Amino acid sequence: MRFDVVTIFPAMVQQAVGAGIVGRAIERKTLTVVVHDLRDFTTDRHRVVDDMPYGGGPGMVLKPEPLFRALDAIEALEQSRPTVLLTSPQGTLLTQPVVERLSRQPRLVLLCGRYEGVDERVRTRVDEEVSIGDYVLSGGELPALVIIDAVARLVPGVVGDEQSVAEDSFGRGLLDFPHYTRPAEIAAGTSSEPLRVPDVLLSGNHAEIRRWRKREALARTLARRPDLLEHGELDEEEQKLLRELKAQRG
Ligand code: ADE
């Protein structure tokens, strides 16, 4: 999969995509991320990318021509037409189903907006605006990085363990179950009881462990994000566990 990012802060994006799972996938050539400096698509001596808003008011607006030239250059790079995304608080809210849909595209172009605005005419070249949440960031670089990370994890071969991706929190519309590693017991730091790993996880009984994890994932989702259960696809065992949990909660 290929991502082209258009930004006024190329170093910030380049640095971040080089780290971790995404960085390793780029090294292995499972992913390609090309970062484009919007200023390279200006034609004036001062490489100006923004201008004052028509009609007045505070803030600056990203000019349309450099973005159009960047898109022309990126679209000419390969034969297939890429899907063009614009980061914006007015966009489609990024959820796991949206991430899954985006991960099926072979090429994504991410135009990093500025909060003050992007000239409205740029939207004629955009397939979809994407928001990463109902809060305001000063620029689209962090949203672009969030989109790349979430989408890249679903590209086969990016995360080593496909099973872990499938079982992820939200992968199945539920929150994750609790995780523990060694030691089995640690001092709590006060005079209280030591902190122990739940016995079932030490039991070696894989059927019991699987059931415990399902129950914990459901209990957490019910307590913290009951909205997720409204359109979740639960199997029969999960539906039964959920009924039990609801009965316990009264
Ligand atoms: N630009 C500013 N805020 C944003 C947000 N929440 N999501 C995407 N782009 C943004």
PDB file of C-alpha atoms and ligand atoms in Angstrom:
ATOM      1  CA  MET A   1       0.000   0.000   0.000  1.00  0.00           C
ATOM      2  CA  ARG A   2       1.173   3.513  -0.779  1.00  0.00           C
ATOM      3  CA  PHE A   3       0.551   6.758   1.116  1.00  0.00           C
ATOM      4  CA  ASP A   4       1.459  10.219  -0.209  1.00  0.00           C
ATOM      5  CA  VAL A   5       1.332  12.947   2.431  1.00  0.00           C
ATOM      6  CA  VAL A   6       1.235  16.635   1.513  1.00  0.00           C
ATOM      7  CA  THR A   7       2.258  18.853   4.410  1.00  0.00           C
ATOM      8  CA  ILE A   8       3.948  22.108   5.383  1.00  0.00           C
ATOM      9  CA  PHE A   9       5.832  20.134   8.095  1.00  0.00           C
ATOM     10  CA  PRO A  10       7.459  17.294   6.121  1.00  0.00           C
ATOM     11  CA  ALA A  11      10.154  16.619   8.743  1.00  0.00           C
ATOM     12  CA  MET A  12       7.522  15.993  11.417  1.00  0.00           C
ATOM     13  CA  VAL A  13       5.700  13.410   9.301  1.00  0.00           C
ATOM     14  CA  GLN A  14       8.889  11.778   7.957  1.00  0.00           C
ATOM     15  CA  GLN A  15      10.320  11.384  11.453  1.00  0.00           C
ATOM     16  CA  ALA A  16       7.135   9.855  12.872  1.00  0.00           C
ATOM     17  CA  VAL A  17       6.514   7.296  10.116  1.00  0.00           C
ATOM     18  CA  GLY A  18      10.086   6.027  10.503  1.00  0.00           C
ATOM     19  CA  ALA A  19       9.387   4.657  13.988  1.00  0.00           C
ATOM     20  CA  GLY A  20       7.817   1.441  15.190  1.00  0.00           C
ATOM     21  CA  ILE A  21       5.651  -0.963  13.226  1.00  0.00           C
ATOM     22  CA  VAL A  22       5.034   1.454  10.349  1.00  0.00           C
ATOM     23  CA  GLY A  23       8.772   2.223  10.087  1.00  0.00           C
ATOM     24  CA  ARG A  24       9.630  -1.466   9.894  1.00  0.00           C
ATOM     25  CA  ALA A  25       6.951  -2.086   7.241  1.00  0.00           C
ATOM     26  CA  ILE A  26       8.468   0.744   5.172  1.00  0.00           C
ATOM     27  CA  GLU A  27      11.934  -0.843   5.504  1.00  0.00           C
ATOM     28  CA  ARG A  28      10.520  -4.181   4.344  1.00  0.00           C
ATOM     29  CA  LYS A  29       8.741  -2.382   1.471  1.00  0.00           C
ATOM     30  CA  THR A  30       5.336  -3.659   2.589  1.00  0.00           C
ATOM     31  CA  LEU A  31       4.343   0.009   2.803  1.00  0.00           C
ATOM     32  CA  THR A  32       5.469   3.079   0.908  1.00  0.00           C
ATOM     33  CA  VAL A  33       5.070   6.495   2.504  1.00  0.00           C
ATOM     34  CA  VAL A  34       6.154   9.486   0.436  1.00  0.00           C
ATOM     35  CA  VAL A  35       6.113  12.859   2.169  1.00  0.00           C
ATOM     36  CA  HIS A  36       5.746  15.949  -0.033  1.00  0.00           C
ATOM     37  CA  ASP A  37       6.584  19.474   1.118  1.00  0.00           C
ATOM     38  CA  LEU A  38       3.724  21.739   0.030  1.00  0.00           C
ATOM     39  CA  ARG A  39       6.233  24.583  -0.398  1.00  0.00           C
ATOM     40  CA  ASP A  40       7.887  22.635  -3.234  1.00  0.00           C
ATOM     41  CA  PHE A  41       4.702  23.260  -5.233  1.00  0.00           C
ATOM     42  CA  THR A  42       4.763  27.054  -4.906  1.00  0.00           C
ATOM     43  CA  THR A  43       6.109  29.236  -7.703  1.00  0.00           C
ATOM     44  CA  ASP A  44       6.989  32.451  -5.840  1.00  0.00           C
ATOM     45  CA  ARG A  45      10.330  33.360  -4.321  1.00  0.00           C
ATOM     46  CA  HIS A  46       9.018  33.192  -0.749  1.00  0.00           C
ATOM     47  CA  ARG A  47       7.303  29.823  -1.241  1.00  0.00           C
ATOM     48  CA  VAL A  48       4.053  31.158   0.217  1.00  0.00           C
ATOM     49  CA  VAL A  49       1.383  28.512   0.918  1.00  0.00           C
ATOM     50  CA  ASP A  50      -1.308  30.608   2.633  1.00  0.00           C
ATOM     51  CA  ASP A  51      -3.108  33.905   2.278  1.00  0.00           C
ATOM     52  CA  MET A  52      -5.702  36.086   4.012  1.00  0.00           C
ATOM     53  CA  PRO A  53      -9.345  34.996   3.876  1.00  0.00           C
ATOM     54  CA  TYR A  54     -11.645  36.791   1.432  1.00  0.00           C
ATOM     55  CA  GLY A  55     -14.330  38.533   3.444  1.00  0.00           C
ATOM     56  CA  GLY A  56     -11.957  39.184   6.317  1.00  0.00           C
ATOM     57  CA  GLY A  57     -11.531  37.532   9.662  1.00  0.00           C
ATOM     58  CA  PRO A  58      -8.678  35.985  11.615  1.00  0.00           C
ATOM     59  CA  GLY A  59      -6.286  33.284  10.474  1.00  0.00           C
ATOM     60  CA  MET A  60      -4.813  32.340   7.155  1.00  0.00           C
ATOM     61  CA  VAL A  61      -6.192  30.012   4.487  1.00  0.00           C
ATOM     62  CA  LEU A  62      -4.145  27.439   2.549  1.00  0.00           C
ATOM     63  CA  LYS A  63      -3.939  28.559  -1.082  1.00  0.00           C
ATOM     64  CA  PRO A  64      -5.457  26.247  -3.681  1.00  0.00           C
ATOM     65  CA  GLU A  65      -2.779  26.301  -6.425  1.00  0.00           C
ATOM     66  CA  PRO A  66       0.098  24.625  -4.512  1.00  0.00           C
ATOM     67  CA  LEU A  67      -2.289  21.859  -3.389  1.00  0.00           C
ATOM     68  CA  PHE A  68      -3.576  21.411  -6.952  1.00  0.00           C
ATOM     69  CA  ARG A  69      -0.009  21.214  -8.291  1.00  0.00           C
ATOM     70  CA  ALA A  70       0.942  18.703  -5.586  1.00  0.00           C
ATOM     71  CA  LEU A  71      -2.067  16.546  -6.511  1.00  0.00           C
ATOM     72  CA  ASP A  72      -1.239  16.772 -10.228  1.00  0.00           C
ATOM     73  CA  ALA A  73       2.320  15.609  -9.499  1.00  0.00           C
ATOM     74  CA  ILE A  74       1.227  12.774  -7.192  1.00  0.00           C
ATOM     75  CA  GLU A  75      -1.502  11.553  -9.548  1.00  0.00           C
ATOM     76  CA  ALA A  76       1.037  11.467 -12.407  1.00  0.00           C
ATOM     77  CA  LEU A  77       3.385   9.207 -10.411  1.00  0.00           C
ATOM     78  CA  GLU A  78       1.406   6.008 -10.967  1.00  0.00           C
ATOM     79  CA  GLN A  79      -1.286   4.813 -13.309  1.00  0.00           C
ATOM     80  CA  SER A  80      -4.115   4.138 -10.846  1.00  0.00           C
ATOM     81  CA  ARG A  81      -5.953   7.156  -9.470  1.00  0.00           C
ATOM     82  CA  PRO A  82      -5.368   7.453  -5.717  1.00  0.00           C
ATOM     83  CA  THR A  83      -8.067   8.167  -3.143  1.00  0.00           C
ATOM     84  CA  VAL A  84      -7.555  11.727  -1.888  1.00  0.00           C
ATOM     85  CA  LEU A  85      -8.267  12.489   1.771  1.00  0.00           C
ATOM     86  CA  LEU A  86      -8.269  15.866   3.479  1.00  0.00           C
ATOM     87  CA  THR A  87      -7.826  15.991   7.252  1.00  0.00           C
ATOM     88  CA  SER A  88     -10.470  18.253   8.714  1.00  0.00           C
ATOM     89  CA  PRO A  89     -12.612  18.491  11.851  1.00  0.00           C
ATOM     90  CA  GLN A  90     -15.617  18.634   9.464  1.00  0.00           C
ATOM     91  CA  GLY A  91     -14.870  15.201   8.045  1.00  0.00           C
ATOM     92  CA  THR A  92     -16.154  11.666   8.477  1.00  0.00           C
ATOM     93  CA  LEU A  93     -15.283  10.528  11.993  1.00  0.00           C
ATOM     94  CA  LEU A  94     -12.440   7.980  11.866  1.00  0.00           C
ATOM     95  CA  THR A  95     -13.748   4.722  13.342  1.00  0.00           C
ATOM     96  CA  GLN A  96     -12.481   1.164  12.874  1.00  0.00           C
ATOM     97  CA  PRO A  97     -15.007   0.448  10.072  1.00  0.00           C
ATOM     98  CA  VAL A  98     -13.758   3.587   8.252  1.00  0.00           C
ATOM     99  CA  VAL A  99     -10.156   2.449   8.813  1.00  0.00           C
ATOM    100  CA  GLU A 100     -11.057  -0.969   7.343  1.00  0.00           C
ATOM    101  CA  ARG A 101     -12.622   0.643   4.297  1.00  0.00           C
ATOM    102  CA  LEU A 102      -9.557   2.863   3.730  1.00  0.00           C
ATOM    103  CA  SER A 103      -7.206  -0.112   4.110  1.00  0.00           C
ATOM    104  CA  ARG A 104      -8.778  -1.673   1.002  1.00  0.00           C
ATOM    105  CA  GLN A 105      -7.483   1.203  -1.156  1.00  0.00           C
ATOM    106  CA  PRO A 106      -4.116   0.623  -2.848  1.00  0.00           C
ATOM    107  CA  ARG A 107      -3.170   4.329  -2.743  1.00  0.00           C
ATOM    108  CA  LEU A 108      -4.142   7.082  -0.326  1.00  0.00           C
ATOM    109  CA  VAL A 109      -3.167  10.725  -0.604  1.00  0.00           C
ATOM    110  CA  LEU A 110      -3.394  12.656   2.660  1.00  0.00           C
ATOM    111  CA  LEU A 111      -3.656  16.417   2.390  1.00  0.00           C
ATOM    112  CA  CYS A 112      -2.822  17.903   5.779  1.00  0.00           C
ATOM    113  CA  GLY A 113      -5.157  20.828   6.356  1.00  0.00           C
ATOM    114  CA  ARG A 114      -4.697  23.765   8.669  1.00  0.00           C
ATOM    115  CA  TYR A 115      -7.356  24.444  11.234  1.00  0.00           C
ATOM    116  CA  GLU A 116      -7.983  28.013  10.065  1.00  0.00           C
ATOM    117  CA  GLY A 117      -8.910  26.592   6.717  1.00  0.00           C
ATOM    118  CA  VAL A 118      -8.146  25.333   3.267  1.00  0.00           C
ATOM    119  CA  ASP A 119      -9.518  27.170   0.222  1.00  0.00           C
ATOM    120  CA  GLU A 120     -12.922  25.606  -0.406  1.00  0.00           C
ATOM    121  CA  ARG A 121     -12.111  24.879  -4.072  1.00  0.00           C
ATOM    122  CA  VAL A 122      -9.556  22.267  -2.977  1.00  0.00           C
ATOM    123  CA  ARG A 123     -12.526  20.097  -2.012  1.00  0.00           C
ATOM    124  CA  THR A 124     -13.287  19.550  -5.717  1.00  0.00           C
ATOM    125  CA  ARG A 125     -10.201  17.298  -5.787  1.00  0.00           C
ATOM    126  CA  VAL A 126     -10.905  15.509  -2.480  1.00  0.00           C
ATOM    127  CA  ASP A 127     -12.741  12.174  -2.234  1.00  0.00           C
ATOM    128  CA  GLU A 128     -13.318  12.317   1.513  1.00  0.00           C
ATOM    129  CA  GLU A 129     -12.629  14.556   4.491  1.00  0.00           C
ATOM    130  CA  VAL A 130     -11.584  12.685   7.621  1.00  0.00           C
ATOM    131  CA  SER A 131     -11.712  13.862  11.244  1.00  0.00           C
ATOM    132  CA  ILE A 132      -9.924  11.963  14.007  1.00  0.00           C
ATOM    133  CA  GLY A 133     -12.251  13.233  16.723  1.00  0.00           C
ATOM    134  CA  ASP A 134     -14.413  16.046  17.973  1.00  0.00           C
ATOM    135  CA  TYR A 135     -11.625  18.339  19.067  1.00  0.00           C
ATOM    136  CA  VAL A 136      -9.534  20.894  17.271  1.00  0.00           C
ATOM    137  CA  LEU A 137      -5.881  20.455  16.345  1.00  0.00           C
ATOM    138  CA  SER A 138      -3.788  23.181  14.801  1.00  0.00           C
ATOM    139  CA  GLY A 139      -2.897  21.125  11.770  1.00  0.00           C
ATOM    140  CA  GLY A 140      -3.542  17.938   9.855  1.00  0.00           C
ATOM    141  CA  GLU A 141      -0.156  16.303  10.434  1.00  0.00           C
ATOM    142  CA  LEU A 142      -1.117  14.406  13.586  1.00  0.00           C
ATOM    143  CA  PRO A 143      -4.438  13.297  12.043  1.00  0.00           C
ATOM    144  CA  ALA A 144      -2.561  12.095   8.928  1.00  0.00           C
ATOM    145  CA  LEU A 145      -0.198  10.087  11.128  1.00  0.00           C
ATOM    146  CA  VAL A 146      -3.131   8.621  13.054  1.00  0.00           C
ATOM    147  CA  ILE A 147      -4.809   7.596   9.784  1.00  0.00           C
ATOM    148  CA  ILE A 148      -1.597   6.045   8.423  1.00  0.00           C
ATOM    149  CA  ASP A 149      -0.954   4.088  11.614  1.00  0.00           C
ATOM    150  CA  ALA A 150      -4.498   2.749  11.943  1.00  0.00           C
ATOM    151  CA  VAL A 151      -4.800   1.856   8.247  1.00  0.00           C
ATOM    152  CA  ALA A 152      -1.295   0.385   7.918  1.00  0.00           C
ATOM    153  CA  ARG A 153      -1.904  -2.099  10.754  1.00  0.00           C
ATOM    154  CA  LEU A 154      -4.616  -3.709   8.640  1.00  0.00           C
ATOM    155  CA  VAL A 155      -2.377  -4.152   5.601  1.00  0.00           C
ATOM    156  CA  PRO A 156      -1.310  -7.817   5.475  1.00  0.00           C
ATOM    157  CA  GLY A 157       2.285  -8.254   6.621  1.00  0.00           C
ATOM    158  CA  VAL A 158       2.566  -4.949   8.511  1.00  0.00           C
ATOM    159  CA  VAL A 159       1.805  -6.335  11.981  1.00  0.00           C
ATOM    160  CA  GLY A 160       3.583  -9.674  12.386  1.00  0.00           C
ATOM    161  CA  ASP A 161       0.719 -11.449  14.093  1.00  0.00           C
ATOM    162  CA  GLU A 162      -2.493 -11.336  11.990  1.00  0.00           C
ATOM    163  CA  GLN A 163      -4.365 -13.030  14.836  1.00  0.00           C
ATOM    164  CA  SER A 164      -3.563 -10.164  17.203  1.00  0.00           C
ATOM    165  CA  VAL A 165      -4.889  -7.624  14.670  1.00  0.00           C
ATOM    166  CA  ALA A 166      -8.118  -9.609  14.275  1.00  0.00           C
ATOM    167  CA  GLU A 167      -8.583  -9.797  18.055  1.00  0.00           C
ATOM    168  CA  ASP A 168      -7.757  -6.160  18.702  1.00  0.00           C
ATOM    169  CA  SER A 169      -9.941  -3.854  20.638  1.00  0.00           C
ATOM    170  CA  PHE A 170     -12.577  -2.616  18.161  1.00  0.00           C
ATOM    171  CA  GLY A 171     -11.567  -5.242  15.596  1.00  0.00           C
ATOM    172  CA  ARG A 172     -14.721  -7.040  16.681  1.00  0.00           C
ATOM    173  CA  GLY A 173     -16.512  -3.988  18.015  1.00  0.00           C
ATOM    174  CA  LEU A 174     -15.601  -4.700  21.651  1.00  0.00           C
ATOM    175  CA  LEU A 175     -13.039  -3.253  24.036  1.00  0.00           C
ATOM    176  CA  ASP A 176      -9.990  -5.364  24.805  1.00  0.00           C
ATOM    177  CA  PHE A 177      -9.716  -7.825  27.712  1.00  0.00           C
ATOM    178  CA  PRO A 178      -7.053  -7.225  30.434  1.00  0.00           C
ATOM    179  CA  HIS A 179      -3.489  -8.387  29.760  1.00  0.00           C
ATOM    180  CA  TYR A 180      -0.860  -9.591  32.247  1.00  0.00           C
ATOM    181  CA  THR A 181       2.758 -10.708  32.059  1.00  0.00           C
ATOM    182  CA  ARG A 182       5.264 -12.071  34.590  1.00  0.00           C
ATOM    183  CA  PRO A 183       5.640 -11.973  37.537  1.00  0.00           C
ATOM    184  CA  ALA A 184       2.468 -13.721  38.702  1.00  0.00           C
ATOM    185  CA  GLU A 185       2.528 -11.678  41.894  1.00  0.00           C
ATOM    186  CA  ILE A 186       3.930  -8.267  42.834  1.00  0.00           C
ATOM    187  CA  ALA A 187       3.905  -6.293  46.058  1.00  0.00           C
ATOM    188  CA  ALA A 188       1.322  -3.514  45.942  1.00  0.00           C
ATOM    189  CA  GLY A 189       3.796  -1.082  47.469  1.00  0.00           C
ATOM    190  CA  THR A 190       1.680  -0.526  50.552  1.00  0.00           C
ATOM    191  CA  SER A 191       0.698  -2.913  53.311  1.00  0.00           C
ATOM    192  CA  SER A 192      -2.242  -4.139  51.223  1.00  0.00           C
ATOM    193  CA  GLU A 193      -2.556  -7.523  49.513  1.00  0.00           C
ATOM    194  CA  PRO A 194      -0.082  -8.385  46.754  1.00  0.00           C
ATOM    195  CA  LEU A 195      -1.310  -7.855  43.186  1.00  0.00           C
ATOM    196  CA  ARG A 196      -1.905 -11.245  41.619  1.00  0.00           C
ATOM    197  CA  VAL A 197      -2.558 -12.338  38.054  1.00  0.00           C
ATOM    198  CA  PRO A 198      -6.029 -13.958  37.849  1.00  0.00           C
ATOM    199  CA  ASP A 199      -5.694 -17.713  38.532  1.00  0.00           C
ATOM    200  CA  VAL A 200      -7.491 -18.698  35.348  1.00  0.00           C
ATOM    201  CA  LEU A 201      -4.636 -17.274  33.237  1.00  0.00           C
ATOM    202  CA  LEU A 202      -2.132 -19.515  35.064  1.00  0.00           C
ATOM    203  CA  SER A 203      -4.368 -22.585  34.821  1.00  0.00           C
ATOM    204  CA  GLY A 204      -3.307 -23.722  31.353  1.00  0.00           C
ATOM    205  CA  ASN A 205      -7.000 -24.383  30.605  1.00  0.00           C
ATOM    206  CA  HIS A 206      -7.306 -22.730  27.209  1.00  0.00           C
ATOM    207  CA  ALA A 207     -11.075 -23.079  26.915  1.00  0.00           C
ATOM    208  CA  GLU A 208     -11.500 -21.397  30.315  1.00  0.00           C
ATOM    209  CA  ILE A 209      -9.019 -18.658  29.410  1.00  0.00           C
ATOM    210  CA  ARG A 210     -10.825 -17.924  26.159  1.00  0.00           C
ATOM    211  CA  ARG A 211     -14.164 -17.699  27.995  1.00  0.00           C
ATOM    212  CA  TRP A 212     -12.698 -15.475  30.734  1.00  0.00           C
ATOM    213  CA  ARG A 213     -11.281 -13.095  28.101  1.00  0.00           C
ATOM    214  CA  LYS A 214     -14.614 -12.891  26.307  1.00  0.00           C
ATOM    215  CA  ARG A 215     -16.402 -12.172  29.561  1.00  0.00           C
ATOM    216  CA  GLU A 216     -13.872  -9.475  30.590  1.00  0.00           C
ATOM    217  CA  ALA A 217     -14.036  -7.814  27.164  1.00  0.00           C
ATOM    218  CA  LEU A 218     -17.826  -7.740  27.386  1.00  0.00           C
ATOM    219  CA  ALA A 219     -17.812  -6.523  31.007  1.00  0.00           C
ATOM    220  CA  ARG A 220     -15.470  -3.659  30.117  1.00  0.00           C
ATOM    221  CA  THR A 221     -17.465  -2.710  27.069  1.00  0.00           C
ATOM    222  CA  LEU A 222     -20.697  -2.776  29.062  1.00  0.00           C
ATOM    223  CA  ALA A 223     -19.168  -0.606  31.822  1.00  0.00           C
ATOM    224  CA  ARG A 224     -17.230   1.862  29.691  1.00  0.00           C
ATOM    225  CA  ARG A 225     -18.723   1.926  26.182  1.00  0.00           C
ATOM    226  CA  PRO A 226     -22.202   0.406  26.196  1.00  0.00           C
ATOM    227  CA  ASP A 227     -22.872   2.256  22.904  1.00  0.00           C
ATOM    228  CA  LEU A 228     -20.547  -0.217  21.165  1.00  0.00           C
ATOM    229  CA  LEU A 229     -22.810  -3.130  22.102  1.00  0.00           C
ATOM    230  CA  GLU A 230     -25.751  -1.621  20.234  1.00  0.00           C
ATOM    231  CA  HIS A 231     -24.427  -2.556  16.804  1.00  0.00           C
ATOM    232  CA  GLY A 232     -21.907  -5.217  17.796  1.00  0.00           C
ATOM    233  CA  GLU A 233     -22.147  -8.645  16.201  1.00  0.00           C
ATOM    234  CA  LEU A 234     -22.003 -10.990  19.183  1.00  0.00           C
ATOM    235  CA  ASP A 235     -21.870 -14.761  18.831  1.00  0.00           C
ATOM    236  CA  GLU A 236     -24.203 -16.927  20.914  1.00  0.00           C
ATOM    237  CA  GLU A 237     -21.736 -17.417  23.741  1.00  0.00           C
ATOM    238  CA  GLU A 238     -21.148 -13.662  23.940  1.00  0.00           C
ATOM    239  CA  GLN A 239     -24.876 -12.932  23.958  1.00  0.00           C
ATOM    240  CA  LYS A 240     -25.303 -15.364  26.858  1.00  0.00           C
ATOM    241  CA  LEU A 241     -22.353 -13.865  28.780  1.00  0.00           C
ATOM    242  CA  LEU A 242     -23.754 -10.387  28.194  1.00  0.00           C
ATOM    243  CA  ARG A 243     -27.160 -11.410  29.570  1.00  0.00           C
ATOM    244  CA  GLU A 244     -25.417 -12.807  32.677  1.00  0.00           C
ATOM    245  CA  LEU A 245     -23.353  -9.637  33.124  1.00  0.00           C
ATOM    246  CA  LYS A 246     -26.431  -7.422  32.785  1.00  0.00           C
ATOM    247  CA  ALA A 247     -28.316  -9.573  35.298  1.00  0.00           C
ATOM    248  CA  GLN A 248     -25.398  -9.234  37.758  1.00  0.00           C
ATOM    249  CA  ARG A 249     -25.385  -5.481  37.363  1.00  0.00           C
ATOM    250  CA  GLY A 250     -29.103  -5.457  38.064  1.00  0.00           C
TER     251      GLY A 250
HETATM  252  N1  ADE B   1      -7.574  19.323  11.853  1.00  0.00           N
HETATM  253  C1  ADE B   1      -7.818  19.987  12.998  1.00  0.00           C
HETATM  254  N2  ADE B   1      -8.490  19.219  13.866  1.00  0.00           N
HETATM  255  C2  ADE B   1      -8.674  18.022  13.259  1.00  0.00           C
HETATM  256  C3  ADE B   1      -9.299  16.827  13.642  1.00  0.00           C
HETATM  257  N3  ADE B   1      -9.880  16.661  14.826  1.00  0.00           N
HETATM  258  N4  ADE B   1      -9.304  15.794  12.761  1.00  0.00           N
HETATM  259  C4  ADE B   1      -8.735  15.946  11.550  1.00  0.00           C
HETATM  260  N5  ADE B   1      -8.142  17.057  11.136  1.00  0.00           N
HETATM  261  C5  ADE B   1      -8.100  18.099  11.976  1.00  0.00           C
END
